[in-house]
mmCIF file of C-alpha atoms in Angstrom:
data_model
loop_
_atom_site.group_PDB
_atom_site.id
_atom_site.type_symbol
_atom_site.label_atom_id
_atom_site.label_comp_id
_atom_site.label_asym_id
_atom_site.label_seq_id
_atom_site.Cartn_x
_atom_site.Cartn_y
_atom_site.Cartn_z
ATOM 1 C CA MET A 1 113.218 96.051 84.198
ATOM 2 C CA ALA A 2 112.992 94.651 80.719
ATOM 3 C CA ASN A 3 111.134 91.069 80.851
ATOM 4 C CA ALA A 4 112.196 88.652 77.496
ATOM 5 C CA ARG A 5 108.302 88.475 77.018
ATOM 6 C CA PRO A 6 105.393 90.152 78.838
ATOM 7 C CA ARG A 7 104.001 89.457 82.385
ATOM 8 C CA PRO A 8 100.620 87.845 83.027
ATOM 9 C CA LEU A 9 97.466 90.538 83.642
ATOM 10 C CA SER A 10 94.996 89.230 85.680
ATOM 11 C CA PRO A 11 91.927 87.715 83.333
ATOM 12 C CA HIS A 12 88.716 89.002 83.649
ATOM 13 C CA LEU A 13 85.178 88.386 85.413
ATOM 14 C CA THR A 14 83.813 86.682 82.742
ATOM 15 C CA ILE A 15 86.591 84.134 82.552
ATOM 16 C CA TRP A 16 85.859 82.002 85.658
ATOM 17 C CA ARG A 17 83.005 79.395 86.485
ATOM 18 C CA TRP A 18 80.697 81.417 89.007
ATOM 19 C CA GLY A 19 81.452 79.709 92.840
ATOM 20 C CA PRO A 20 81.349 80.697 96.391
ATOM 21 C CA HIS A 21 85.183 81.479 96.236
ATOM 22 C CA MET A 22 85.364 82.988 92.978
ATOM 23 C CA LEU A 23 82.692 85.131 94.541
ATOM 24 C CA VAL A 24 84.311 86.039 98.093
ATOM 25 C CA SER A 25 87.879 86.768 95.458
ATOM 26 C CA ILE A 26 85.263 89.611 93.534
ATOM 27 C CA LEU A 27 83.848 90.835 96.504
ATOM 28 C CA HIS A 28 86.428 91.747 98.044
ATOM 29 C CA ARG A 29 87.589 94.206 95.095
ATOM 30 C CA ALA A 30 84.577 95.637 94.895
ATOM 31 C CA THR A 31 83.990 95.865 98.694
ATOM 32 C CA GLY A 32 87.075 97.086 98.895
ATOM 33 C CA VAL A 33 86.379 99.847 95.984
ATOM 34 C CA VAL A 34 82.995 100.838 97.663
ATOM 35 C CA LEU A 35 85.021 101.434 101.736
ATOM 36 C CA SER A 36 87.776 103.159 99.510
ATOM 37 C CA PHE A 37 85.217 105.856 97.626
ATOM 38 C CA ALA A 38 82.278 105.780 99.534
ATOM 39 C CA GLY A 39 83.636 104.319 103.249
ATOM 40 C CA LEU A 40 86.456 106.931 103.451
ATOM 41 C CA ALA A 41 84.100 109.939 102.133
ATOM 42 C CA ILE A 42 81.673 109.408 105.062
ATOM 43 C CA LEU A 43 84.823 109.375 107.799
ATOM 44 C CA THR A 44 85.808 112.385 106.259
ATOM 45 C CA TRP A 45 82.653 114.029 105.821
ATOM 46 C CA TRP A 46 81.417 113.253 109.453
ATOM 47 C CA LEU A 47 84.145 114.669 110.869
ATOM 48 C CA LEU A 48 84.271 117.288 109.034
ATOM 49 C CA ALA A 49 80.636 118.163 110.572
ATOM 50 C CA ILE A 50 81.401 116.936 114.319
ATOM 51 C CA SER A 51 84.545 119.785 113.760
ATOM 52 C CA ASN A 52 81.784 122.537 112.327
ATOM 53 C CA GLY A 53 79.766 123.235 115.017
ATOM 54 C CA PRO A 54 76.308 122.347 115.728
ATOM 55 C CA ASP A 55 74.695 123.494 112.578
ATOM 56 C CA GLY A 56 77.528 121.735 110.570
ATOM 57 C CA TYR A 57 76.700 118.235 111.807
ATOM 58 C CA SER A 58 72.369 118.924 112.076
ATOM 59 C CA VAL A 59 73.295 118.943 107.923
ATOM 60 C CA PHE A 60 75.059 116.096 108.533
ATOM 61 C CA GLU A 61 72.465 114.470 110.311
ATOM 62 C CA SER A 62 69.426 115.444 108.706
ATOM 63 C CA PHE A 63 71.280 113.792 105.389
ATOM 64 C CA ILE A 64 71.924 110.771 106.962
ATOM 65 C CA ASN A 65 67.417 110.776 108.109
ATOM 66 C CA TRP A 66 66.974 111.469 104.532
ATOM 67 C CA THR A 67 63.850 110.109 102.961
ATOM 68 C CA ALA A 68 62.143 109.537 99.981
ATOM 69 C CA PHE A 69 58.786 107.862 99.560
ATOM 70 C CA GLY A 70 59.602 106.610 102.920
ATOM 71 C CA ILE A 71 62.675 104.772 102.481
ATOM 72 C CA PRO A 72 65.985 106.126 104.354
ATOM 73 C CA TRP A 73 68.157 105.739 101.467
ATOM 74 C CA VAL A 74 71.099 106.763 102.927
ATOM 75 C CA LEU A 75 70.637 105.051 106.088
ATOM 76 C CA LEU A 76 70.599 102.154 103.676
ATOM 77 C CA ILE A 77 73.553 103.083 101.977
ATOM 78 C CA MET A 78 75.081 103.227 104.820
ATOM 79 C CA VAL A 79 73.993 99.681 105.839
ATOM 80 C CA GLY A 80 75.910 98.870 102.725
ATOM 81 C CA ILE A 81 79.112 100.290 103.471
ATOM 82 C CA THR A 82 78.726 98.825 107.067
ATOM 83 C CA TRP A 83 78.481 95.330 105.295
ATOM 84 C CA SER A 84 81.399 95.840 102.993
ATOM 85 C CA PHE A 85 83.474 96.556 106.038
ATOM 86 C CA PHE A 86 82.518 92.804 107.045
ATOM 87 C CA GLN A 87 83.129 91.670 104.210
ATOM 88 C CA HIS A 88 86.412 93.077 103.994
ATOM 89 C CA LEU A 89 87.734 92.453 107.097
ATOM 90 C CA LEU A 90 86.463 88.579 106.947
ATOM 91 C CA SER A 91 87.500 87.461 102.936
ATOM 92 C CA GLY A 92 90.901 90.037 104.527
ATOM 93 C CA ILE A 93 91.602 87.483 106.785
ATOM 94 C CA ARG A 94 90.722 84.631 104.302
ATOM 95 C CA HIS A 95 93.656 85.883 102.227
ATOM 96 C CA LEU A 96 95.771 86.721 105.414
ATOM 97 C CA VAL A 97 95.754 82.810 105.689
ATOM 98 C CA MET A 98 95.719 81.753 101.980
ATOM 99 C CA ASP A 99 99.418 84.310 101.972
ATOM 100 C CA SER A 100 100.621 82.243 104.806
ATOM 101 C CA GLY A 101 100.142 78.957 101.866
ATOM 102 C CA ALA A 102 96.913 77.965 104.080
ATOM 103 C CA GLY A 103 93.478 76.911 103.356
ATOM 104 C CA PHE A 104 94.115 75.917 99.765
ATOM 105 C CA GLU A 105 92.052 72.715 100.098
ATOM 106 C CA LEU A 106 89.221 72.680 97.615
ATOM 107 C CA GLY A 107 86.268 71.910 100.847
ATOM 108 C CA ILE A 108 88.229 74.474 103.186
ATOM 109 C CA ASN A 109 88.631 77.316 101.063
ATOM 110 C CA LYS A 110 84.638 77.256 100.028
ATOM 111 C CA THR A 111 83.361 76.517 103.443
ATOM 112 C CA PHE A 112 85.798 79.336 104.043
ATOM 113 C CA ALA A 113 84.842 81.365 101.908
ATOM 114 C CA ILE A 114 80.643 81.178 102.669
ATOM 115 C CA LEU A 115 81.756 81.211 106.188
ATOM 116 C CA THR A 116 82.670 84.850 105.006
ATOM 117 C CA ILE A 117 79.899 85.484 103.931
ATOM 118 C CA VAL A 118 77.369 84.677 106.685
ATOM 119 C CA GLY A 119 79.460 86.436 109.026
ATOM 120 C CA SER A 120 79.458 90.029 107.267
ATOM 121 C CA VAL A 121 75.752 89.920 106.968
ATOM 122 C CA LEU A 122 75.203 88.129 110.700
ATOM 123 C CA LEU A 123 77.764 90.928 112.050
ATOM 124 C CA THR A 124 75.857 93.806 109.939
ATOM 125 C CA ALA A 125 72.290 92.460 111.707
ATOM 126 C CA LEU A 126 73.689 93.050 114.945
ATOM 127 C CA VAL A 127 75.250 95.977 114.271
ATOM 128 C CA TRP A 128 72.287 97.355 113.110
ATOM 129 C CA PHE A 129 69.929 95.981 115.669
ATOM 130 C CA TYR A 130 72.165 97.279 117.494
ATOM 131 C CA VAL A 131 72.722 100.612 116.209
ATOM 132 C CA LEU A 132 68.359 101.467 115.585
ATOM 133 C CA GLY A 133 67.639 99.883 118.585
ATOM 134 C CA VAL A 134 69.349 102.407 121.177
ATOM 135 C CA ALA A 135 68.602 105.482 118.518
ATOM 136 C CA LYS A 136 64.503 104.772 119.377
ATOM 137 C CA MET B 1 116.997 84.676 86.551
ATOM 138 C CA SER B 2 119.091 87.149 85.459
ATOM 139 C CA LEU B 3 120.186 86.899 89.354
ATOM 140 C CA GLY B 4 121.743 84.138 89.438
ATOM 141 C CA ASP B 5 120.982 80.809 92.620
ATOM 142 C CA SER B 6 122.678 83.742 95.862
ATOM 143 C CA SER B 7 119.295 85.670 94.904
ATOM 144 C CA SER B 8 116.441 85.427 97.602
ATOM 145 C CA PRO B 9 112.566 84.773 96.851
ATOM 146 C CA LEU B 10 112.633 88.238 97.342
ATOM 147 C CA GLY B 11 114.853 89.328 95.703
ATOM 148 C CA ARG B 12 113.193 87.436 92.765
ATOM 149 C CA VAL B 13 110.403 89.050 92.842
ATOM 150 C CA ARG B 14 111.532 92.444 93.110
ATOM 151 C CA GLY B 15 110.580 94.875 90.125
ATOM 152 C CA LEU B 16 108.123 92.463 88.553
ATOM 153 C CA GLY B 17 104.268 91.667 87.825
ATOM 154 C CA SER B 18 101.538 94.315 86.570
ATOM 155 C CA ALA B 19 102.996 97.024 88.705
ATOM 156 C CA HIS B 20 106.419 96.884 87.863
ATOM 157 C CA HIS B 21 106.974 96.715 91.513
ATOM 158 C CA GLY B 22 107.899 93.434 92.823
ATOM 159 C CA GLY B 23 106.961 92.835 96.725
ATOM 160 C CA GLU B 24 107.376 96.178 98.784
ATOM 161 C CA HIS B 25 103.977 96.887 97.448
ATOM 162 C CA TRP B 26 102.134 93.743 98.089
ATOM 163 C CA LEU B 27 104.033 94.285 101.590
ATOM 164 C CA THR B 28 102.810 97.076 102.524
ATOM 165 C CA GLU B 29 99.138 96.093 102.160
ATOM 166 C CA ARG B 30 98.890 93.533 103.838
ATOM 167 C CA ALA B 31 101.270 95.721 106.981
ATOM 168 C CA THR B 32 98.580 98.033 106.247
ATOM 169 C CA SER B 33 95.548 95.295 106.121
ATOM 170 C CA ILE B 34 96.480 93.774 110.033
ATOM 171 C CA ALA B 35 96.383 97.207 111.456
ATOM 172 C CA LEU B 36 92.906 98.346 109.663
ATOM 173 C CA LEU B 37 91.927 94.892 111.294
ATOM 174 C CA LEU B 38 92.564 96.805 114.956
ATOM 175 C CA LEU B 39 91.892 99.850 114.106
ATOM 176 C CA GLY B 40 88.670 99.290 111.991
ATOM 177 C CA THR B 41 87.796 97.280 115.068
ATOM 178 C CA TRP B 42 88.256 100.190 117.559
ATOM 179 C CA LEU B 43 86.126 102.457 115.421
ATOM 180 C CA ILE B 44 82.552 99.860 115.236
ATOM 181 C CA ALA B 45 83.069 98.775 118.937
ATOM 182 C CA SER B 46 83.770 102.260 120.352
ATOM 183 C CA LEU B 47 80.862 102.967 118.068
ATOM 184 C CA LEU B 48 78.527 100.954 119.852
ATOM 185 C CA LEU B 49 79.771 101.218 123.194
ATOM 186 C CA LEU B 50 79.395 105.952 123.343
ATOM 187 C CA PRO B 51 76.213 106.482 125.678
ATOM 188 C CA LYS B 52 74.905 108.442 122.068
ATOM 189 C CA LEU B 53 76.050 109.549 118.752
ATOM 190 C CA ASP B 54 75.544 113.118 119.799
ATOM 191 C CA GLN B 55 78.216 115.598 118.628
ATOM 192 C CA ARG B 56 78.908 116.219 121.981
ATOM 193 C CA THR B 57 79.501 112.903 123.103
ATOM 194 C CA LEU B 58 81.674 112.259 119.487
ATOM 195 C CA ILE B 59 83.626 116.190 120.173
ATOM 196 C CA GLU B 60 84.844 114.675 123.967
ATOM 197 C CA TRP B 61 85.222 110.685 122.953
ATOM 198 C CA LEU B 62 87.522 112.653 120.011
ATOM 199 C CA ARG B 63 89.126 115.011 122.498
ATOM 200 C CA SER B 64 90.494 111.754 124.238
ATOM 201 C CA PRO B 65 94.006 110.850 123.435
ATOM 202 C CA SER B 66 92.466 106.848 123.399
ATOM 203 C CA GLY B 67 89.857 108.615 121.089
ATOM 204 C CA ALA B 68 91.736 110.874 118.513
ATOM 205 C CA VAL B 69 95.328 108.882 118.299
ATOM 206 C CA PRO B 70 93.466 105.732 117.092
ATOM 207 C CA MET B 71 91.037 108.292 114.613
ATOM 208 C CA ALA B 72 94.198 109.331 114.142
ATOM 209 C CA LEU B 73 96.400 106.661 112.244
ATOM 210 C CA LEU B 74 92.921 105.007 111.039
ATOM 211 C CA ILE B 75 92.676 108.278 108.797
ATOM 212 C CA ILE B 76 96.467 107.875 107.666
ATOM 213 C CA VAL B 77 96.744 103.024 107.691
ATOM 214 C CA GLY B 78 92.739 103.810 105.614
ATOM 215 C CA PHE B 79 93.504 106.341 103.072
ATOM 216 C CA LYS B 80 97.049 104.399 102.478
ATOM 217 C CA HIS B 81 95.655 100.622 102.346
ATOM 218 C CA ALA B 82 92.560 102.499 99.702
ATOM 219 C CA LEU B 83 95.081 103.873 97.811
ATOM 220 C CA ASP B 84 97.597 100.384 97.141
ATOM 221 C CA GLY B 85 94.045 98.504 96.675
ATOM 222 C CA VAL B 86 92.983 100.845 94.154
ATOM 223 C CA LYS B 87 96.246 101.289 92.015
ATOM 224 C CA VAL B 88 96.003 97.279 92.081
ATOM 225 C CA VAL B 89 92.679 97.279 90.399
ATOM 226 C CA VAL B 90 94.323 99.770 87.452
ATOM 227 C CA ASP B 91 97.197 97.898 86.980
ATOM 228 C CA ASP B 92 94.908 94.692 86.363
ATOM 229 C CA TYR B 93 91.782 96.163 84.011
ATOM 230 C CA VAL B 94 93.561 99.769 82.662
ATOM 231 C CA HIS B 95 96.234 98.429 79.888
ATOM 232 C CA GLU B 96 96.773 101.479 78.272
ATOM 233 C CA GLU B 97 100.541 103.452 79.819
ATOM 234 C CA GLY B 98 99.750 106.403 79.462
ATOM 235 C CA ASN B 99 95.889 106.075 80.848
ATOM 236 C CA ARG B 100 96.864 103.913 84.183
ATOM 237 C CA PHE B 101 99.682 106.473 85.085
ATOM 238 C CA ALA B 102 97.394 109.106 84.861
ATOM 239 C CA LEU B 103 94.764 107.433 86.713
ATOM 240 C CA ASN B 104 96.836 106.275 89.436
ATOM 241 C CA LEU B 105 98.571 110.350 90.008
ATOM 242 C CA LEU B 106 95.120 111.262 89.540
ATOM 243 C CA LEU B 107 93.938 108.036 92.976
ATOM 244 C CA LEU B 108 97.258 109.278 94.236
ATOM 245 C CA PHE B 109 95.812 113.149 95.128
ATOM 246 C CA LEU B 110 92.767 112.214 95.845
ATOM 247 C CA ALA B 111 93.652 109.764 98.765
ATOM 248 C CA VAL B 112 96.668 112.555 99.949
ATOM 249 C CA GLY B 113 93.614 115.350 99.568
ATOM 250 C CA GLY B 114 91.135 113.801 101.153
ATOM 251 C CA GLY B 115 93.278 111.831 103.935
ATOM 252 C CA ALA B 116 94.789 115.787 104.609
ATOM 253 C CA LEU B 117 91.021 117.115 105.520
ATOM 254 C CA ALA B 118 90.074 113.981 107.504
ATOM 255 C CA LEU B 119 93.061 115.118 109.226
ATOM 256 C CA PHE B 120 92.709 118.614 109.435
ATOM 257 C CA ALA B 121 89.241 118.092 110.454
ATOM 258 C CA LEU B 122 90.223 115.384 113.423
ATOM 259 C CA ALA B 123 93.062 118.085 114.460
ATOM 260 C CA ARG B 124 89.888 121.134 114.916
ATOM 261 C CA ILE B 125 88.417 118.890 116.804
ATOM 262 C CA ALA B 126 91.092 117.734 119.437
ATOM 263 C CA PHE B 127 92.060 120.778 119.919
ATOM 264 C CA GLY B 128 89.214 123.406 119.428
ATOM 265 C CA ALA B 129 88.054 125.373 122.146
ATOM 266 C CA ILE B 130 85.196 123.707 123.687
ATOM 267 C CA GLU B 131 81.819 125.025 122.786
#
């Protein structure tokens, strides 16, 4: 479909003034990209490892528990992916609400944006405290 | 608008946008997002509710219909939603048409290949012999 004038393109990061709503908007993209690549790669590898017999799974487990300088880096990345999941899920709900035309009032929009961050951090902490508690 | 007054709101946006695919892609992205709201919550809840996260428990879980079927759906819908989402980022920020086409094609192959690999692994777990 030919248009007389070019369609508008999304402006880059530098154009916007930083605020909770803008931060959550760009986090939605960033966490989406993280989940699309790191998240799905881990999910796929995890399923392959489970299907690969005891040896295959122990390789996966030792990769997850790999430490350097006393810090379990891969586990930390898993925590980051979990946070990305909850942040993307909560701001996804926010976007669905906004798609319906609601939640655009400045105060409500800002509060909702802050709540997605508070919620994602809380849920990530809950999940990992539980997982690490059970594992011990 | 060339379509005149009789066109619906959806009819007016078809073919528009930076990807020239109008509203269809946007609607699919929302539909898969709602499905993933359920499937993602299911995955986290299932992992938390399993008594242990060792291989035997996981295999048992993924062999049962209540484990295998949602996981298959999560793989298919997850890769589709990821492809749709990353395509928006590419369409927004890659302005040169040839590069955009090549990158979107590469991402399509990656998503279909990755999804097939994950489904294969799941099938091997679900239909494989019990060790």
